[in-house]
PDB file of C-alpha atoms in Angstrom:
ATOM      1  CA  LEU M1331       0.115  -0.112   0.096  1.00 42.00           C
ATOM      2  CA  LEU M1332       2.747   2.597   1.041  1.00 43.00           C
ATOM      3  CA  ARG M1333       4.965   1.528  -1.842  1.00 45.00           C
ATOM      4  CA  TYR M1334       2.269   2.599  -4.476  1.00 43.00           C
ATOM      5  CA  SER M1335       0.326   5.099  -2.932  1.00 47.00           C
ATOM      6  CA  ARG M1336       2.126   8.849  -2.755  1.00 47.00           C
ATOM      7  CA  ILE M1337      -0.577  10.104  -0.164  1.00 46.00           C
ATOM      8  CA  ALA M1338      -0.052   7.295   2.075  1.00 49.00           C
ATOM      9  CA  ARG M1339       3.765   7.295   1.866  1.00 47.00           C
ATOM     10  CA  GLU M1340       3.582  11.292   2.670  1.00 51.00           C
ATOM     11  CA  HIS M1341       0.971  11.093   5.649  1.00 50.00           C
ATOM     12  CA  LEU M1342       2.684   7.858   7.160  1.00 48.00           C
ATOM     13  CA  GLY M1343       6.204   9.109   6.781  1.00 53.00           C
ATOM     14  CA  GLU M1344       5.219  12.414   8.281  1.00 54.00           C
ATOM     15  CA  ARG M1345       3.819  10.222  11.408  1.00 50.00           C
ATOM     16  CA  VAL M1346       6.890   8.297  11.716  1.00 49.00           C
ATOM     17  CA  GLY M1347       9.266  10.902  11.009  1.00 51.00           C
ATOM     18  CA  LEU M1348      10.671   9.477   7.744  1.00 48.00           C
ATOM     19  CA  PRO M1349      10.272  11.387   4.183  1.00 50.00           C
ATOM     20  CA  ALA M1350       7.972   9.941   1.938  1.00 46.00           C
ATOM     21  CA  SER M1351      11.257   9.288  -0.574  1.00 46.00           C
ATOM     22  CA  ALA M1352      12.311   6.751   1.841  1.00 45.00           C
ATOM     23  CA  ILE M1353       9.618   4.641   0.783  1.00 42.00           C
ATOM     24  CA  PRO M1354      10.640   3.300  -2.545  1.00 45.00           C
ATOM     25  CA  GLN M1355       8.211   2.999  -5.460  1.00 50.00           C
ATOM     26  CA  GLN M1356       8.088   0.267  -8.059  1.00 52.00           C
ATOM     27  CA  PRO M1357       7.231   0.431 -11.706  1.00 52.00           C
ATOM     28  CA  PRO M1358       5.217  -2.250 -13.449  1.00 53.00           C
ATOM     29  CA  PRO M1359       6.653  -5.041 -15.827  1.00 59.00           C
ATOM     30  CA  ALA M1360       5.827  -5.682 -18.926  1.00 53.00           C
ATOM     31  CA  GLU M1361       3.125  -8.362 -19.491  1.00 64.00           C
ATOM     32  CA  SER M1362       4.288 -11.050 -21.907  1.00 65.00           C
ATOM     33  CA  LEU M1363       2.516 -13.569 -23.739  1.00 69.00           C
ATOM     34  CA  VAL M1364       5.452 -15.779 -24.535  1.00 78.00           C
ATOM     35  CA  VAL M1365       9.166 -15.948 -22.812  1.00 82.00           C
ATOM     36  CA  SER M1366      11.173 -15.618 -26.161  1.00 72.00           C
ATOM     37  CA  GLU M1367      14.520 -14.799 -24.373  1.00 75.00           C
ATOM     38  CA  ARG M1368      16.887 -17.408 -23.543  1.00 83.00           C
ATOM     39  CA  LYS M1369      17.828 -16.961 -19.959  1.00 89.00           C
ATOM     40  CA  GLU M1370      17.300 -18.300 -16.649  1.00 94.00           C
ATOM     41  CA  PHE M1371      14.505 -17.111 -14.112  1.00 96.00           C
ATOM     42  CA  ASP M1372      13.358 -17.858 -10.715  1.00 97.00           C
ATOM     43  CA  ALA M1373       9.731 -18.475 -11.093  1.00 97.00           C
ATOM     44  CA  VAL M1374       7.050 -16.815  -8.557  1.00 98.00           C
ATOM     45  CA  ILE M1375       3.549 -18.071  -8.656  1.00 98.00           C
ATOM     46  CA  THR M1376       0.795 -16.242  -7.148  1.00 97.00           C
ATOM     47  CA  TYR M1377      -2.891 -16.398  -7.177  1.00 96.00           C
ATOM     48  CA  ASN M1378      -3.301 -12.750  -8.534  1.00 95.00           C
ATOM     49  CA  GLU M1379      -1.540  -9.684  -9.291  1.00 94.00           C
ATOM     50  CA  VAL M1380       1.139  -8.518  -7.258  1.00 94.00           C
ATOM     51  CA  SER M1381       0.686  -4.918  -6.175  1.00 88.00           C
ATOM     52  CA  GLY M1382       0.155  -2.683  -3.230  1.00 83.00           C
ATOM     53  CA  ARG M1383      -3.743  -2.978  -3.335  1.00 82.00           C
ATOM     54  CA  HIS M1384      -3.616  -6.091  -0.959  1.00 84.00           C
ATOM     55  CA  GLY M1385      -1.418  -7.547   1.809  1.00 83.00           C
ATOM     56  CA  SER M1386      -0.039 -10.629   0.098  1.00 89.00           C
ATOM     57  CA  GLY M1387       0.960  -8.529  -2.856  1.00 90.00           C
ATOM     58  CA  ILE M1388       2.998  -6.270  -0.230  1.00 87.00           C
ATOM     59  CA  LEU M1389       4.497  -9.084   1.398  1.00 91.00           C
ATOM     60  CA  THR M1390       5.765 -10.837  -2.101  1.00 94.00           C
ATOM     61  CA  ARG M1391       7.380  -7.558  -3.095  1.00 91.00           C
ATOM     62  CA  LEU M1392       9.117  -7.405  -0.045  1.00 90.00           C
ATOM     63  CA  LEU M1393      10.248 -10.898   0.034  1.00 92.00           C
ATOM     64  CA  PHE M1394      11.669 -10.335  -3.565  1.00 93.00           C
ATOM     65  CA  PRO M1395      13.118  -6.850  -3.821  1.00 88.00           C
ATOM     66  CA  SER M1396      14.792  -7.054  -7.064  1.00 92.00           C
ATOM     67  CA  ASP M1397      12.981  -7.866 -10.208  1.00 93.00           C
ATOM     68  CA  ASP M1398      15.975  -9.120 -11.924  1.00 94.00           C
ATOM     69  CA  GLY M1399      15.639 -12.793 -12.955  1.00 94.00           C
ATOM     70  CA  ILE M1400      12.286 -13.161 -11.968  1.00 96.00           C
ATOM     71  CA  LEU M1401       9.346 -14.657 -13.909  1.00 96.00           C
ATOM     72  CA  SER M1402       6.109 -13.858 -12.167  1.00 96.00           C
ATOM     73  CA  LEU M1403       3.237 -16.309 -12.922  1.00 97.00           C
ATOM     74  CA  ARG M1404      -0.263 -16.082 -11.630  1.00 96.00           C
ATOM     75  CA  SER M1405      -3.441 -18.029 -12.071  1.00 95.00           C
ATOM     76  CA  HIS M1406      -5.892 -14.897 -11.869  1.00 94.00           C
ATOM     77  CA  SER M1407      -6.392 -11.179 -12.368  1.00 92.00           C
ATOM     78  CA  THR M1408      -8.315  -9.417  -9.737  1.00 91.00           C
ATOM     79  CA  TYR M1409      -6.981  -6.017  -9.700  1.00 87.00           C
ATOM     80  CA  ASP M1410      -7.462  -4.868 -13.279  1.00 87.00           C
ATOM     81  CA  ARG M1411      -3.965  -6.340 -14.136  1.00 88.00           C
ATOM     82  CA  GLU M1412      -2.226  -3.881 -12.058  1.00 89.00           C
ATOM     83  CA  HIS M1413       0.698  -5.987 -11.526  1.00 91.00           C
ATOM     84  CA  GLN M1414       4.204  -4.636 -10.079  1.00 89.00           C
ATOM     85  CA  PHE M1415       6.573  -7.403  -9.879  1.00 93.00           C
ATOM     86  CA  GLY M1416       8.910  -9.403 -11.883  1.00 94.00           C
ATOM     87  CA  GLU M1417      11.209  -8.825 -14.967  1.00 93.00           C
ATOM     88  CA  ILE M1418       8.534 -10.713 -16.953  1.00 92.00           C
ATOM     89  CA  ALA M1419       4.992 -11.377 -15.759  1.00 94.00           C
ATOM     90  CA  MET M1420       2.397 -13.371 -17.365  1.00 93.00           C
ATOM     91  CA  GLN M1421      -1.108 -14.770 -16.245  1.00 94.00           C
ATOM     92  CA  ILE M1422      -1.675 -18.567 -17.152  1.00 93.00           C
ATOM     93  CA  PRO M1423      -5.163 -19.484 -16.311  1.00 88.00           C
ATOM     94  CA  SER M1424      -5.451 -23.120 -14.821  1.00 91.00           C
ATOM     95  CA  ALA M1425      -8.480 -22.986 -12.695  1.00 90.00           C
ATOM     96  CA  GLY M1426     -10.601 -25.864 -14.065  1.00 92.00           C
ATOM     97  CA  VAL M1427      -8.116 -26.569 -16.816  1.00 93.00           C
ATOM     98  CA  PRO M1428      -7.081 -30.248 -17.429  1.00 94.00           C
ATOM     99  CA  ARG M1429      -3.466 -30.880 -16.436  1.00 94.00           C
ATOM    100  CA  HIS M1430      -2.108 -32.058 -19.503  1.00 95.00           C
ATOM    101  CA  LEU M1431      -3.336 -28.577 -21.172  1.00 95.00           C
ATOM    102  CA  ILE M1432      -1.674 -26.630 -18.183  1.00 95.00           C
ATOM    103  CA  TYR M1433       1.825 -28.710 -19.060  1.00 95.00           C
ATOM    104  CA  ALA M1434       0.988 -27.782 -22.791  1.00 94.00           C
ATOM    105  CA  SER M1435       0.620 -23.843 -22.003  1.00 94.00           C
ATOM    106  CA  LEU M1436       3.592 -23.841 -19.942  1.00 94.00           C
ATOM    107  CA  ALA M1437       5.824 -25.374 -22.212  1.00 93.00           C
ATOM    108  CA  ARG M1438       4.684 -23.458 -25.253  1.00 92.00           C
ATOM    109  CA  ARG M1439       4.775 -20.001 -23.353  1.00 92.00           C
ATOM    110  CA  LEU M1440       8.053 -20.604 -21.592  1.00 92.00           C
ATOM    111  CA  ARG M1441       9.706 -22.097 -24.807  1.00 86.00           C
ATOM    112  CA  ALA M1442      13.018 -20.205 -24.351  1.00 84.00           C
ATOM    113  CA  ALA M1443      13.317 -20.031 -20.343  1.00 90.00           C
ATOM    114  CA  SER M1444      15.119 -21.895 -18.101  1.00 94.00           C
ATOM    115  CA  ILE M1445      13.890 -22.250 -14.559  1.00 96.00           C
ATOM    116  CA  ARG M1446      16.054 -22.169 -11.884  1.00 96.00           C
ATOM    117  CA  ARG M1447      13.876 -22.345  -8.914  1.00 98.00           C
ATOM    118  CA  ILE M1448      10.033 -22.376  -8.162  1.00 98.00           C
ATOM    119  CA  PHE M1449       8.408 -20.331  -5.273  1.00 98.00           C
ATOM    120  CA  CYS M1450       4.866 -20.758  -4.699  1.00 98.00           C
ATOM    121  CA  ILE M1451       2.315 -18.833  -2.404  1.00 97.00           C
ATOM    122  CA  PRO M1452      -0.792 -20.981  -3.067  1.00 97.00           C
ATOM    123  CA  TYR M1453      -4.390 -19.586  -2.613  1.00 96.00           C
ATOM    124  CA  THR M1454      -6.292 -21.948  -4.791  1.00 96.00           C
ATOM    125  CA  SER M1455      -5.839 -25.348  -6.250  1.00 96.00           C
ATOM    126  CA  ALA M1456      -4.866 -23.349  -9.544  1.00 96.00           C
ATOM    127  CA  ASP M1457      -1.546 -22.118  -8.065  1.00 97.00           C
ATOM    128  CA  LEU M1458      -0.664 -25.401  -6.755  1.00 97.00           C
ATOM    129  CA  LEU M1459      -1.450 -26.883 -10.203  1.00 97.00           C
ATOM    130  CA  LEU M1460       0.992 -24.354 -11.729  1.00 97.00           C
ATOM    131  CA  ALA M1461       3.656 -25.261  -9.595  1.00 98.00           C
ATOM    132  CA  ILE M1462       3.416 -28.881  -9.909  1.00 98.00           C
ATOM    133  CA  ALA M1463       3.295 -28.603 -13.545  1.00 97.00           C
ATOM    134  CA  LEU M1464       6.407 -26.414 -13.812  1.00 97.00           C
ATOM    135  CA  HIS M1465       8.385 -28.450 -11.689  1.00 97.00           C
ATOM    136  CA  ASP M1466       7.513 -31.516 -13.529  1.00 97.00           C
ATOM    137  CA  LEU M1467       8.579 -29.988 -16.838  1.00 96.00           C
ATOM    138  CA  TYR M1468      11.781 -28.032 -15.690  1.00 96.00           C
ATOM    139  CA  GLN M1469      12.775 -30.424 -12.460  1.00 96.00           C
ATOM    140  CA  ALA M1470      13.449 -27.156 -10.664  1.00 97.00           C
ATOM    141  CA  PRO M1471      13.541 -27.153  -6.831  1.00 98.00           C
ATOM    142  CA  LEU M1472      10.062 -26.186  -5.500  1.00 98.00           C
ATOM    143  CA  CYS M1473       9.446 -23.970  -2.389  1.00 98.00           C
ATOM    144  CA  LEU M1474       5.980 -23.562  -0.909  1.00 98.00           C
ATOM    145  CA  TYR M1475       5.074 -20.504   1.276  1.00 98.00           C
ATOM    146  CA  ILE M1476       1.500 -20.591   2.595  1.00 96.00           C
ATOM    147  CA  MET M1477       0.244 -17.202   3.789  1.00 95.00           C
ATOM    148  CA  ASP M1478      -3.359 -17.977   3.887  1.00 93.00           C
ATOM    149  CA  ASP M1479      -4.744 -21.277   5.198  1.00 93.00           C
ATOM    150  CA  ARG M1480      -6.952 -22.943   2.446  1.00 92.00           C
ATOM    151  CA  CYS M1481      -6.569 -26.570   3.244  1.00 92.00           C
ATOM    152  CA  VAL M1482      -6.852 -27.084   6.893  1.00 91.00           C
ATOM    153  CA  GLN M1483      -9.966 -25.021   8.281  1.00 86.00           C
ATOM    154  CA  ASN M1484     -10.785 -23.681   4.965  1.00 83.00           C
ATOM    155  CA  TYR M1485     -11.025 -26.399   2.172  1.00 84.00           C
ATOM    156  CA  GLU M1486     -10.333 -24.489  -1.227  1.00 90.00           C
ATOM    157  CA  ILE M1487      -7.348 -26.764  -1.535  1.00 95.00           C
ATOM    158  CA  PRO M1488      -7.908 -30.400  -1.488  1.00 94.00           C
ATOM    159  CA  TRP M1489      -5.266 -31.878   1.286  1.00 91.00           C
ATOM    160  CA  LEU M1490      -4.387 -34.443  -1.197  1.00 94.00           C
ATOM    161  CA  LEU M1491      -3.258 -31.879  -3.851  1.00 96.00           C
ATOM    162  CA  MET M1492      -1.558 -30.132  -1.118  1.00 96.00           C
ATOM    163  CA  ARG M1493       0.185 -33.382   0.009  1.00 95.00           C
ATOM    164  CA  GLU M1494       1.141 -33.990  -3.764  1.00 97.00           C
ATOM    165  CA  ALA M1495       2.819 -30.471  -4.032  1.00 97.00           C
ATOM    166  CA  LEU M1496       4.553 -30.804  -0.538  1.00 97.00           C
ATOM    167  CA  GLU M1497       6.070 -34.318  -1.812  1.00 97.00           C
ATOM    168  CA  LYS M1498       7.361 -32.408  -4.700  1.00 97.00           C
ATOM    169  CA  SER M1499       8.743 -29.417  -2.796  1.00 97.00           C
ATOM    170  CA  CYS M1500      11.946 -29.399  -0.873  1.00 97.00           C
ATOM    171  CA  LEU M1501      11.012 -26.596   1.317  1.00 97.00           C
ATOM    172  CA  ALA M1502       7.755 -25.355   2.833  1.00 98.00           C
ATOM    173  CA  PHE M1503       7.093 -22.525   4.805  1.00 98.00           C
ATOM    174  CA  VAL M1504       4.029 -20.968   6.636  1.00 97.00           C
ATOM    175  CA  ILE M1505       3.106 -17.423   7.987  1.00 95.00           C
ATOM    176  CA  SER M1506       2.896 -18.284  11.907  1.00 94.00           C
ATOM    177  CA  LEU M1507       3.288 -20.619  14.582  1.00 94.00           C
ATOM    178  CA  GLN M1508       0.008 -21.740  15.158  1.00 93.00           C
ATOM    179  CA  MET M1509      -0.244 -22.540  11.172  1.00 94.00           C
ATOM    180  CA  ARG M1510       2.950 -24.735  11.341  1.00 96.00           C
ATOM    181  CA  VAL M1511       1.317 -26.637  14.376  1.00 96.00           C
ATOM    182  CA  ALA M1512      -1.964 -27.296  12.296  1.00 95.00           C
ATOM    183  CA  TYR M1513      -0.233 -27.976   8.950  1.00 95.00           C
ATOM    184  CA  GLU M1514       2.244 -30.359  10.549  1.00 96.00           C
ATOM    185  CA  GLU M1515      -0.509 -32.218  12.130  1.00 95.00           C
ATOM    186  CA  ARG M1516      -2.717 -32.439   9.420  1.00 92.00           C
ATOM    187  CA  LEU M1517      -0.274 -33.274   6.611  1.00 92.00           C
ATOM    188  CA  GLY M1518       2.800 -34.803   8.326  1.00 92.00           C
ATOM    189  CA  ARG M1519       5.600 -32.609   6.961  1.00 93.00           C
ATOM    190  CA  ARG M1520       7.902 -30.373   8.485  1.00 96.00           C
ATOM    191  CA  PHE M1521       7.194 -26.718   8.041  1.00 97.00           C
ATOM    192  CA  TYR M1522       9.293 -23.531   8.625  1.00 98.00           C
ATOM    193  CA  VAL M1523       7.999 -20.242  10.016  1.00 97.00           C
ATOM    194  CA  LEU M1524       8.249 -17.268   7.727  1.00 96.00           C
ATOM    195  CA  PRO M1525       6.468 -14.286   9.538  1.00 92.00           C
ATOM    196  CA  PRO M1526       5.918 -11.078   7.517  1.00 86.00           C
ATOM    197  CA  VAL M1527       8.684  -8.704   6.961  1.00 80.00           C
ATOM    198  CA  VAL M1528       8.773  -4.930   6.644  1.00 79.00           C
ATOM    199  CA  ASP M1529      10.874  -2.666   4.574  1.00 76.00           C
ATOM    200  CA  SER M1530      14.098  -1.930   6.429  1.00 79.00           C
ATOM    201  CA  GLN M1531      13.859   1.896   5.327  1.00 80.00           C
ATOM    202  CA  LEU M1532      10.475   2.080   7.405  1.00 78.00           C
ATOM    203  CA  ILE M1533      12.241   1.183  10.750  1.00 81.00           C
ATOM    204  CA  ARG M1534      13.241   3.774  12.895  1.00 82.00           C
ATOM    205  CA  ARG M1535      16.917   3.547  14.624  1.00 85.00           C
ATOM    206  CA  THR M1536      16.553   6.429  16.810  1.00 87.00           C
ATOM    207  CA  ALA M1537      13.692   7.758  19.064  1.00 82.00           C
ATOM    208  CA  LEU M1538      11.792  10.766  18.035  1.00 78.00           C
ATOM    209  CA  PRO M1539      11.543  13.599  20.385  1.00 79.00           C
ATOM    210  CA  SER M1540       8.586  14.123  22.568  1.00 75.00           C
ATOM    211  CA  ARG M1541       5.594  15.988  21.307  1.00 72.00           C
ATOM    212  CA  ALA M1542       3.133  18.129  23.142  1.00 72.00           C
ATOM    213  CA  GLU M1543       0.323  16.988  20.724  1.00 75.00           C
ATOM    214  CA  PRO M1544      -2.165  13.997  21.419  1.00 75.00           C
ATOM    215  CA  LYS M1545      -0.683  10.389  21.370  1.00 81.00           C
ATOM    216  CA  ARG M1546      -1.367   8.960  17.964  1.00 84.00           C
ATOM    217  CA  ALA M1547      -0.546   5.419  16.482  1.00 87.00           C
ATOM    218  CA  VAL M1548      -0.464   4.083  12.973  1.00 88.00           C
ATOM    219  CA  LEU M1549      -2.439   0.864  11.839  1.00 88.00           C
ATOM    220  CA  VAL M1550      -1.374  -0.754   8.311  1.00 82.00           C
ATOM    221  CA  GLY M1551      -3.401  -3.336   6.788  1.00 81.00           C
ATOM    222  CA  ASN M1552      -6.996  -4.747   6.822  1.00 82.00           C
ATOM    223  CA  ILE M1553      -8.961  -6.008   9.833  1.00 87.00           C
ATOM    224  CA  TRP M1554     -10.858  -9.332   8.453  1.00 81.00           C
ATOM    225  CA  SER M1555     -12.968 -10.112  11.496  1.00 85.00           C
ATOM    226  CA  GLN M1556     -15.379  -7.972  13.730  1.00 90.00           C
ATOM    227  CA  HIS M1557     -13.737 -10.007  16.694  1.00 90.00           C
ATOM    228  CA  TRP M1558     -10.090  -8.241  15.862  1.00 88.00           C
ATOM    229  CA  LEU M1559     -11.756  -4.863  15.667  1.00 91.00           C
ATOM    230  CA  THR M1560     -13.605  -5.419  18.920  1.00 92.00           C
ATOM    231  CA  GLN M1561     -10.328  -6.447  20.479  1.00 91.00           C
ATOM    232  CA  LEU M1562      -8.493  -3.418  19.189  1.00 91.00           C
ATOM    233  CA  VAL M1563     -11.100  -1.106  20.385  1.00 90.00           C
ATOM    234  CA  LYS M1564     -10.999  -2.584  24.054  1.00 91.00           C
ATOM    235  CA  THR M1565      -7.223  -2.305  24.052  1.00 90.00           C
ATOM    236  CA  ILE M1566      -6.978   1.455  23.177  1.00 89.00           C
ATOM    237  CA  THR M1567     -10.125   2.515  25.046  1.00 89.00           C
ATOM    238  CA  GLY M1568      -9.160   4.849  27.938  1.00 86.00           C
ATOM    239  CA  SER M1569      -5.710   5.296  26.558  1.00 86.00           C
ATOM    240  CA  GLU M1570      -6.077   8.901  24.951  1.00 84.00           C
ATOM    241  CA  ILE M1571      -4.647   7.236  21.670  1.00 87.00           C
ATOM    242  CA  ALA M1572      -5.662   8.278  18.373  1.00 88.00           C
ATOM    243  CA  VAL M1573      -5.543   5.711  15.637  1.00 90.00           C
ATOM    244  CA  ASP M1574      -4.532   6.371  11.869  1.00 91.00           C
ATOM    245  CA  TRP M1575      -5.855   3.549   9.958  1.00 89.00           C
ATOM    246  CA  TYR M1576      -4.483   2.693   6.417  1.00 86.00           C
ATOM    247  CA  CYS M1577      -6.279   0.106   4.578  1.00 82.00           C
ATOM    248  CA  ASN M1578      -7.617  -1.040   1.146  1.00 75.00           C
ATOM    249  CA  ASN M1579     -11.226  -2.138   2.232  1.00 71.00           C
ATOM    250  CA  THR M1580     -12.559   1.355   3.452  1.00 72.00           C
ATOM    251  CA  ASP M1581     -16.106   0.011   2.809  1.00 77.00           C
ATOM    252  CA  ALA M1582     -15.716  -3.251   4.731  1.00 81.00           C
ATOM    253  CA  VAL M1583     -19.145  -4.561   4.923  1.00 84.00           C
ATOM    254  CA  TRP M1584     -18.247  -7.375   7.288  1.00 85.00           C
ATOM    255  CA  LEU M1585     -17.247  -4.812  10.093  1.00 89.00           C
ATOM    256  CA  HIS M1586     -19.616  -2.738  12.419  1.00 87.00           C
ATOM    257  CA  TYR M1587     -18.438   0.337  13.929  1.00 82.00           C
ATOM    258  CA  ASP M1588     -20.540   1.941  17.170  1.00 71.00           C
TER     259      ASP M1588
END
């Protein structure tokens, strides 16, 4: 969100004592129909566009700060094709597509590319099918990073498909300790925790001078549950702290405000 919004960068920079220029901006890559250049790539597979309009897009961008050698593949477009990641980017529809056609599409569109490594952030079965097909075609090492549970308590991804992907992967990450426990118990596989990261330029290393103005805090990100909003309100009630909230879902119909 901050990387792609000038107003948000300036406002938050003022609050935390950093200039807006300290929060980098990222130009979008060219969308490609085929890879015609003979070059080695690290393939990063996501559900949708990587952009500052949603949390997983921001985290993906922070994990891979350089676009050099990145082939960005996605199964869907849900943000008007606003994509800001990778040296080359392309959408390869795979939802409801027979596996042999996914293999054929990848082989045709990546005809000149060599794949060194595969990093998949699965949100739907389509994303895992892309990762499995790419691994089988190129025999490149596969790493899974599960940010959102879509298999253990939510059932978008069948656990048999997740297990197949895990059997082909050499490394698997989850975003929290709680997810590690749940996934290891359900799938019988070792997972490592890779928590969300923050751009180092946003972290102050010296204290700000005290101010006479009222205390303020900053909340960056979406709140997806009424329970978490209620807990936040309980925590700050009576503290005389005002909160500036930066989020994408300003019309969140699932939240109720008193």
